[in-house]
mmCIF file of C-alpha atoms in Angstrom:
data_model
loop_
_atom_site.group_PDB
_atom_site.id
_atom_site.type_symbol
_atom_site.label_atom_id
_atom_site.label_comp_id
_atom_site.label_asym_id
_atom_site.label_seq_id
_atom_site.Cartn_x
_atom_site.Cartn_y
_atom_site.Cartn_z
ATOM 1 C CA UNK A 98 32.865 -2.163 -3.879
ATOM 2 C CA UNK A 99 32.125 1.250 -2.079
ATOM 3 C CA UNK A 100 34.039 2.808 -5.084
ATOM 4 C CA UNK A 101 32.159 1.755 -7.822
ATOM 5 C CA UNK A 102 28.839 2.475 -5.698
ATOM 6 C CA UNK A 103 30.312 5.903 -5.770
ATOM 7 C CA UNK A 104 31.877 6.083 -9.498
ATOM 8 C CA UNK A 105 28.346 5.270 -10.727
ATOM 9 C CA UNK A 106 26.474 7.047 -8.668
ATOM 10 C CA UNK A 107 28.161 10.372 -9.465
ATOM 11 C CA UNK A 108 28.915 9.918 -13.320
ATOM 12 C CA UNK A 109 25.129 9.914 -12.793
ATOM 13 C CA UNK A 110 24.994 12.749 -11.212
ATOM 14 C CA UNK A 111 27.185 14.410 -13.504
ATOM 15 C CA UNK A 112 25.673 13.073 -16.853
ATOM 16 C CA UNK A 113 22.375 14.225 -15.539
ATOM 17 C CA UNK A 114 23.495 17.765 -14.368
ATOM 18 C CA UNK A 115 25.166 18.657 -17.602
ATOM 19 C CA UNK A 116 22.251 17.095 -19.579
ATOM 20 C CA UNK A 117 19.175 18.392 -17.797
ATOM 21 C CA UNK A 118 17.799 21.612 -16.835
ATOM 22 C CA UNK A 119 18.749 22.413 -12.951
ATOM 23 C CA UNK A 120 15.017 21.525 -11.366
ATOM 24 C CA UNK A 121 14.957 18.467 -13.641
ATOM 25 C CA UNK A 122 18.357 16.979 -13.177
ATOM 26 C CA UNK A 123 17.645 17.438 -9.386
ATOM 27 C CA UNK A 124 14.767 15.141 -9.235
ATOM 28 C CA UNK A 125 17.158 12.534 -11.072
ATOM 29 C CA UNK A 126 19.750 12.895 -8.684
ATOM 30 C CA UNK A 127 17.405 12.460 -5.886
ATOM 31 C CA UNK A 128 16.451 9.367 -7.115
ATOM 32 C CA UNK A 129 19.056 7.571 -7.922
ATOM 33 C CA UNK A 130 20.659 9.048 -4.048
ATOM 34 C CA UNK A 131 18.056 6.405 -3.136
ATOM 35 C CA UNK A 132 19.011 4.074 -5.504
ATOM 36 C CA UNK A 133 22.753 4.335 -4.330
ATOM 37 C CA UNK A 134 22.146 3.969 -1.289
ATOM 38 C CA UNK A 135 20.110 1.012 -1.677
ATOM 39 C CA UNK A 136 22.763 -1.195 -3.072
ATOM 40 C CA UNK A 137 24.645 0.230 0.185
ATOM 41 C CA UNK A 138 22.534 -1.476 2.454
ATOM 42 C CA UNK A 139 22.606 -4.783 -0.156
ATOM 43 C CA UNK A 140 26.377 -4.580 0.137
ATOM 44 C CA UNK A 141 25.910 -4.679 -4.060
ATOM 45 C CA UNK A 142 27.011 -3.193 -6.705
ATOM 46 C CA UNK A 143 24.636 -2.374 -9.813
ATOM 47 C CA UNK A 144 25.960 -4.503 -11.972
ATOM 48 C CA UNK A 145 24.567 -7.789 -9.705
ATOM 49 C CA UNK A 146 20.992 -6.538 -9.538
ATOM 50 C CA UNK A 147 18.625 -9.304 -10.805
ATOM 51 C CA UNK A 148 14.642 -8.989 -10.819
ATOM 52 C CA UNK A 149 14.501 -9.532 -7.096
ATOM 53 C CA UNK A 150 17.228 -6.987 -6.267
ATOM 54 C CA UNK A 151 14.466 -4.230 -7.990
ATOM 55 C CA UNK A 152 11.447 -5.886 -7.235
ATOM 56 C CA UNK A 153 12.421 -5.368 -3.535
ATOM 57 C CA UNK A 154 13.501 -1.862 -4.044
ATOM 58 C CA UNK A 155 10.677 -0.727 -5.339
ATOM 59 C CA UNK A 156 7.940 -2.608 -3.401
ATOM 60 C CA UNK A 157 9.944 -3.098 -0.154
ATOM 61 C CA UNK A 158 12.592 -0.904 0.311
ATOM 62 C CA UNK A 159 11.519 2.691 -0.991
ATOM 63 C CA UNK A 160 7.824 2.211 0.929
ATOM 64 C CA UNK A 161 9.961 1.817 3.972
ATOM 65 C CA UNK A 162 12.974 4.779 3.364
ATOM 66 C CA UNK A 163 10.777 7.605 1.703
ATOM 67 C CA UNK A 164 8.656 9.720 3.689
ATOM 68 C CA UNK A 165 7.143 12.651 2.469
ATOM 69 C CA UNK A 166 9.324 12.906 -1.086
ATOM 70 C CA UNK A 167 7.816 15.700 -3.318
ATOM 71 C CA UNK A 168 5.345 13.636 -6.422
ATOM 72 C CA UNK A 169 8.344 14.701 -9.154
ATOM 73 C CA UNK A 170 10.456 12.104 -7.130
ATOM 74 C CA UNK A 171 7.799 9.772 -6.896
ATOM 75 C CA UNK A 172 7.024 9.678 -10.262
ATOM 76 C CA UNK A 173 10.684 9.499 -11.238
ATOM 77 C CA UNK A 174 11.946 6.647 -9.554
ATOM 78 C CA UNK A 175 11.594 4.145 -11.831
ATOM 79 C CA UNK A 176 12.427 5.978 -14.817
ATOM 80 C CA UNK A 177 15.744 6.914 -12.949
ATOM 81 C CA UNK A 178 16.684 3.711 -12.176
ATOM 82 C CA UNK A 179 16.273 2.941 -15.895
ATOM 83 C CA UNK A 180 18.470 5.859 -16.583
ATOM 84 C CA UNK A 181 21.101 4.523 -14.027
ATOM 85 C CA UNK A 182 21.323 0.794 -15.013
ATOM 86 C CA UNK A 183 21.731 1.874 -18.808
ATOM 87 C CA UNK A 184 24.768 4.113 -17.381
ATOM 88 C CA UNK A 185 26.245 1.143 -15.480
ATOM 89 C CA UNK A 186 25.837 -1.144 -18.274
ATOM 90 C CA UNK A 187 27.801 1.189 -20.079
ATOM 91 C CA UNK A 188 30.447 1.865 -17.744
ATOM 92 C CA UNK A 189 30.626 -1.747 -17.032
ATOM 93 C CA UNK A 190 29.886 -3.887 -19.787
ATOM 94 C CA UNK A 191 27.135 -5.726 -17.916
ATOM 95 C CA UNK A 192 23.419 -6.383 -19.507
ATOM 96 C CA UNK A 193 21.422 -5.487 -15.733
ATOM 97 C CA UNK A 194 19.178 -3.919 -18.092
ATOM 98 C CA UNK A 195 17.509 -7.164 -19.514
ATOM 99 C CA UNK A 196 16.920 -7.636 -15.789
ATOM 100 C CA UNK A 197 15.417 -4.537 -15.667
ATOM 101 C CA UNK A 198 13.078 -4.919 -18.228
ATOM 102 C CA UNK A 199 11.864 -8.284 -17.347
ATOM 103 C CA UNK A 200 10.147 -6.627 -14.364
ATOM 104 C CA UNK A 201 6.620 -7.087 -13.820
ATOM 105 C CA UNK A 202 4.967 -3.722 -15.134
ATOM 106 C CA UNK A 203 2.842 -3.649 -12.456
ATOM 107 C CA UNK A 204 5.924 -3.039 -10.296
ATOM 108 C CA UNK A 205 6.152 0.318 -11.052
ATOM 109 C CA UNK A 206 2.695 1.581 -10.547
ATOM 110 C CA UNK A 207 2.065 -0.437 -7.318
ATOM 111 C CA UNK A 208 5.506 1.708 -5.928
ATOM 112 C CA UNK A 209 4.114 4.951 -6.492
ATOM 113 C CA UNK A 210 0.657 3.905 -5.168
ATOM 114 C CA UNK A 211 2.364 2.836 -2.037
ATOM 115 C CA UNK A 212 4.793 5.677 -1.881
ATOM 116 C CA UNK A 213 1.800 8.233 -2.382
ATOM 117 C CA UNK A 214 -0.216 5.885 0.170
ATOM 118 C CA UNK A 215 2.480 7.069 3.004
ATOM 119 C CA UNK A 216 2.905 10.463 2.345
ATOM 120 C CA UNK A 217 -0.980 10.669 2.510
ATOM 121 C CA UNK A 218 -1.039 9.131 5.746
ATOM 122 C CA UNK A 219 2.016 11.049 7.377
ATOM 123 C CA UNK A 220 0.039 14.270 6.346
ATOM 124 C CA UNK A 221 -3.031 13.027 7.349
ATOM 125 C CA UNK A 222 -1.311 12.274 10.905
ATOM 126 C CA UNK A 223 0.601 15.349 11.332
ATOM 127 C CA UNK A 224 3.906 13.279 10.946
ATOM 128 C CA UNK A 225 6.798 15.669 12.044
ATOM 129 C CA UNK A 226 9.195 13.041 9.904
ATOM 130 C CA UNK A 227 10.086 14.772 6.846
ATOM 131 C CA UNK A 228 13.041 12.845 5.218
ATOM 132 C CA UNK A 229 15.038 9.845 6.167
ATOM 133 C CA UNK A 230 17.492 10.478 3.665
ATOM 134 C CA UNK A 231 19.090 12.579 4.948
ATOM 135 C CA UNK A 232 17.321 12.306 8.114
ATOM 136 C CA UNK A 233 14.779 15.630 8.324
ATOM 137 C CA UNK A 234 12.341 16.161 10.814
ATOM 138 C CA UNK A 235 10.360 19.291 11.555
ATOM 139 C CA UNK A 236 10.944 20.272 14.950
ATOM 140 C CA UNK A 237 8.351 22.365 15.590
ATOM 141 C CA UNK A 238 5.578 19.081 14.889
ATOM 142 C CA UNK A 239 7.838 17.030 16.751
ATOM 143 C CA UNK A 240 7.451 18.801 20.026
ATOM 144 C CA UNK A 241 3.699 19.172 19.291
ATOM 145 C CA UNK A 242 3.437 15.564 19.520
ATOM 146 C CA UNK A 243 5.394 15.010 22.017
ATOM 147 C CA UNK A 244 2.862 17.613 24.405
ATOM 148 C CA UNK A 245 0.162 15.671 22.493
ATOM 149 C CA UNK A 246 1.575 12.197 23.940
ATOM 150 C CA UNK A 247 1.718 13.471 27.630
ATOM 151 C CA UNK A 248 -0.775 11.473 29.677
ATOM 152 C CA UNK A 249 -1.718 8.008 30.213
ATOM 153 C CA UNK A 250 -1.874 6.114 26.945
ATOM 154 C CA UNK A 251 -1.831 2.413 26.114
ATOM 155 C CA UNK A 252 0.256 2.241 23.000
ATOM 156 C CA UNK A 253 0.845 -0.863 20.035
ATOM 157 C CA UNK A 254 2.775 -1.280 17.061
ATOM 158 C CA UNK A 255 3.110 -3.944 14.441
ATOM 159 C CA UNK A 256 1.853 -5.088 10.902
ATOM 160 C CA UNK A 257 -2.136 -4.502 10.295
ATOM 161 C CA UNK A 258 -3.606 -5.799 6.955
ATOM 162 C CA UNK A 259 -6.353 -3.898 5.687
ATOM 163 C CA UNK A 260 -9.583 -6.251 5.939
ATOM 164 C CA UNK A 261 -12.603 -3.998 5.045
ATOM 165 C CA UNK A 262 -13.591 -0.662 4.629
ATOM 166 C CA UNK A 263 -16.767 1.176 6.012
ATOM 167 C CA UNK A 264 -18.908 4.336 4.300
ATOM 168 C CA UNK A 265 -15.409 5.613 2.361
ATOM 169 C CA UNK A 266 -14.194 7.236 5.360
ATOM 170 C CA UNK A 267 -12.361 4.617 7.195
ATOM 171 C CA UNK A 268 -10.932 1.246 7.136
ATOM 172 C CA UNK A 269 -10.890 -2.172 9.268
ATOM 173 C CA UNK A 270 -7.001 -3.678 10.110
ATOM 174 C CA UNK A 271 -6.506 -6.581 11.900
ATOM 175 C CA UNK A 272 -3.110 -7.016 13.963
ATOM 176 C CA UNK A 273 -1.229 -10.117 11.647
ATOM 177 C CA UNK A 274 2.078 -10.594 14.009
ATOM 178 C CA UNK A 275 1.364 -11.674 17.708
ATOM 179 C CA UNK A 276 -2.159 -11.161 19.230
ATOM 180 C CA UNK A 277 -5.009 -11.009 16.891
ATOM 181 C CA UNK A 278 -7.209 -7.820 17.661
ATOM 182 C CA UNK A 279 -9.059 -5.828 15.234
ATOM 183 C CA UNK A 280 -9.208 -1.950 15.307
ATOM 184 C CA UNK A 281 -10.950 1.010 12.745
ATOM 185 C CA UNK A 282 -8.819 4.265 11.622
ATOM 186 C CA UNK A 283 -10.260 7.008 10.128
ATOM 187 C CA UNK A 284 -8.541 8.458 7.109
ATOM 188 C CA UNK A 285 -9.495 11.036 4.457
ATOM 189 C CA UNK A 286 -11.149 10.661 0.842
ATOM 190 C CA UNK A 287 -8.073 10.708 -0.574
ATOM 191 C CA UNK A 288 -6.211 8.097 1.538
ATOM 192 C CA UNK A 289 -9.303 5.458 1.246
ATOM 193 C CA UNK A 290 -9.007 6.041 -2.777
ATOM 194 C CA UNK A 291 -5.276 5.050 -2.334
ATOM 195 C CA UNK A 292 -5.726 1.691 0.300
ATOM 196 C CA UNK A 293 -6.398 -1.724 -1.312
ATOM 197 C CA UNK A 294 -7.874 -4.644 0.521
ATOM 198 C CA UNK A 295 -4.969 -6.868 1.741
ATOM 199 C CA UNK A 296 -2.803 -4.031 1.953
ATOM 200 C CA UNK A 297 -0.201 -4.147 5.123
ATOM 201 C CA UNK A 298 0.693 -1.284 7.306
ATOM 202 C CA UNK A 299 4.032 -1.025 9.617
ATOM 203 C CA UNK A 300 2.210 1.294 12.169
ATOM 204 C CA UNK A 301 1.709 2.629 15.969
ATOM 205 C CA UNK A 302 -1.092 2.890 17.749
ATOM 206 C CA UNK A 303 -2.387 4.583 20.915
ATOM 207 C CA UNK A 304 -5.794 5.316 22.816
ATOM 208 C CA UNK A 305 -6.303 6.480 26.277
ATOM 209 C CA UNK A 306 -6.556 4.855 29.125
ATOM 210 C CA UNK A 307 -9.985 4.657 29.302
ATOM 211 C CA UNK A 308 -10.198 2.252 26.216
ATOM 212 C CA UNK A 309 -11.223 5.672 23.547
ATOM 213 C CA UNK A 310 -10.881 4.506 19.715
ATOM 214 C CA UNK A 311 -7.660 3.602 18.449
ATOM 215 C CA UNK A 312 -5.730 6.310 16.907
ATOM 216 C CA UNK A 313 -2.586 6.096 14.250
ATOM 217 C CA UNK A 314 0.110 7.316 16.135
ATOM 218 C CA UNK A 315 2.939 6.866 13.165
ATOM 219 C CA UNK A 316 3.686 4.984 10.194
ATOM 220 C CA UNK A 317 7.043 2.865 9.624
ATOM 221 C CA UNK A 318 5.838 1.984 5.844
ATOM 222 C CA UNK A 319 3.070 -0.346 3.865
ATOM 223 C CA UNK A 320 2.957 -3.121 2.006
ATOM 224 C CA UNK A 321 0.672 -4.760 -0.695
ATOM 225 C CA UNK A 322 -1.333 -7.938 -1.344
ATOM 226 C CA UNK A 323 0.796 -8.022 -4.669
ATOM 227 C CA UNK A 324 4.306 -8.783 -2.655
ATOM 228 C CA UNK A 325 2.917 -10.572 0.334
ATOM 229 C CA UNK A 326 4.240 -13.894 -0.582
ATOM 230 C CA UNK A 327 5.383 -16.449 2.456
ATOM 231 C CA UNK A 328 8.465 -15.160 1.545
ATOM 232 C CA UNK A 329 7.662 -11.377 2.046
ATOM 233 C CA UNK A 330 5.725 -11.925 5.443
ATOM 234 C CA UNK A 331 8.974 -13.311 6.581
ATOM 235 C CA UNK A 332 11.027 -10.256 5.980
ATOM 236 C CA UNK A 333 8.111 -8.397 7.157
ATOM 237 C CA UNK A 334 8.065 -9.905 10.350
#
């Protein structure tokens, strides 16, 4: 199994490299690093993805793995993916890409909103997390925050759905796994444009210990009313 996760992936790599210009074939290769590793953690090859095995990928998985990924990659990972199951199709005589294709359409754009969503917020909050794949942090940020967190703080973390939003500039979450508590955060223009209503955030929170506003303190990933089924609350939790 590893094998052909790796005789895919880098025909891929190859195909695209002598196909592409250097800056463009990157971006692919990117992608579908995500894409490979993906079916890593499924214990999968490409040639068993169905319509769940992408519709997870793209609305589950990537919101989770990618941090602060440049917009080219954003915007490319779906078209990648197409790209790589019409290579493993060919290299394998399968038809994933009828599975492909049966996707919702609004799969696609609801993963880049989300994706975009995150690497607003990390910016926004300062996030010294650069890359979990590989695994990139700025150093320099990281020890900022850590001086930052010095002092007596009462921290939380857990799933907050987006409830209602207040004068554009910042947005009611209640706490949906354990104790139900309300709390504001304050975002940016940009960030409110991005948030929908129902929309689910894997975060930490902190204030001090004097009961002060609630403050993001980092973000795991999000999640949208569009995938939270019974049966996507129970991954999530």
């Amino acid at each position: 199994m590893t094998t052909n996760l790796c005789g895919v992936y880098e025909a891929y790599s190859q195909i695209v490299s002598d196909c592409y210009p250097e800056a463009e074939a990157s971006v692919k290769i990117r992608c579908a690093a995500y894409l490979n590793e993906y079916c890593r953690k499924k214990r999968v090859t490409i040639s068993l993805a169905d319509e769940h095995f992408f519709t997870e990928y793209f609305l589950k998985w990537l919101p989770y793995k990618v941090c602060r990924e440049d917009r080219r990659v954003i915007d490319s990972f779906y078209t990648s993916a197409d790209e790589y199951v019409r290579m493993a199709d060919m290299l394998s005589g399968t038809s994933v890409q009828e599975k492909f294709d049966n996707l919702d359409r609004g799969v696609r754009y609801e993963s880049v909103r989300l994706l975009l969503l995150k690497k607003a917020v990390m910016e926004y909050n300062n996030s010294f997390v650069i890359s979990k794949l590989p695994c990139i942090i700025d150093f320099d940020r990281y020890k900022m925050k850590k001086m930052n967190a010095s002092g007596d703080y009462e921290c939380r973390s857990g799933l907050f759905r987006a409830d209602s939003f207040f004068t554009g500039n910042s947005v009611v979450l209640s706490h949906i796994n354990g104790e139900e508590y309300y709390i504001r955060l304050f975002f940016t223009e940009r960030i409110m444009h991005l948030i929908e209503e129902g929309d689910i955030f894997d975060i930490k929170i902190s204030r001090n210990s004097s009961g002060g506003k609630w403050v993001l303190d980092d973000i795991n990933g999000c999640r949208s009313r569009w995938g939270t089924t019974d049966k996507w609350m129970k991954v999530l939790n």
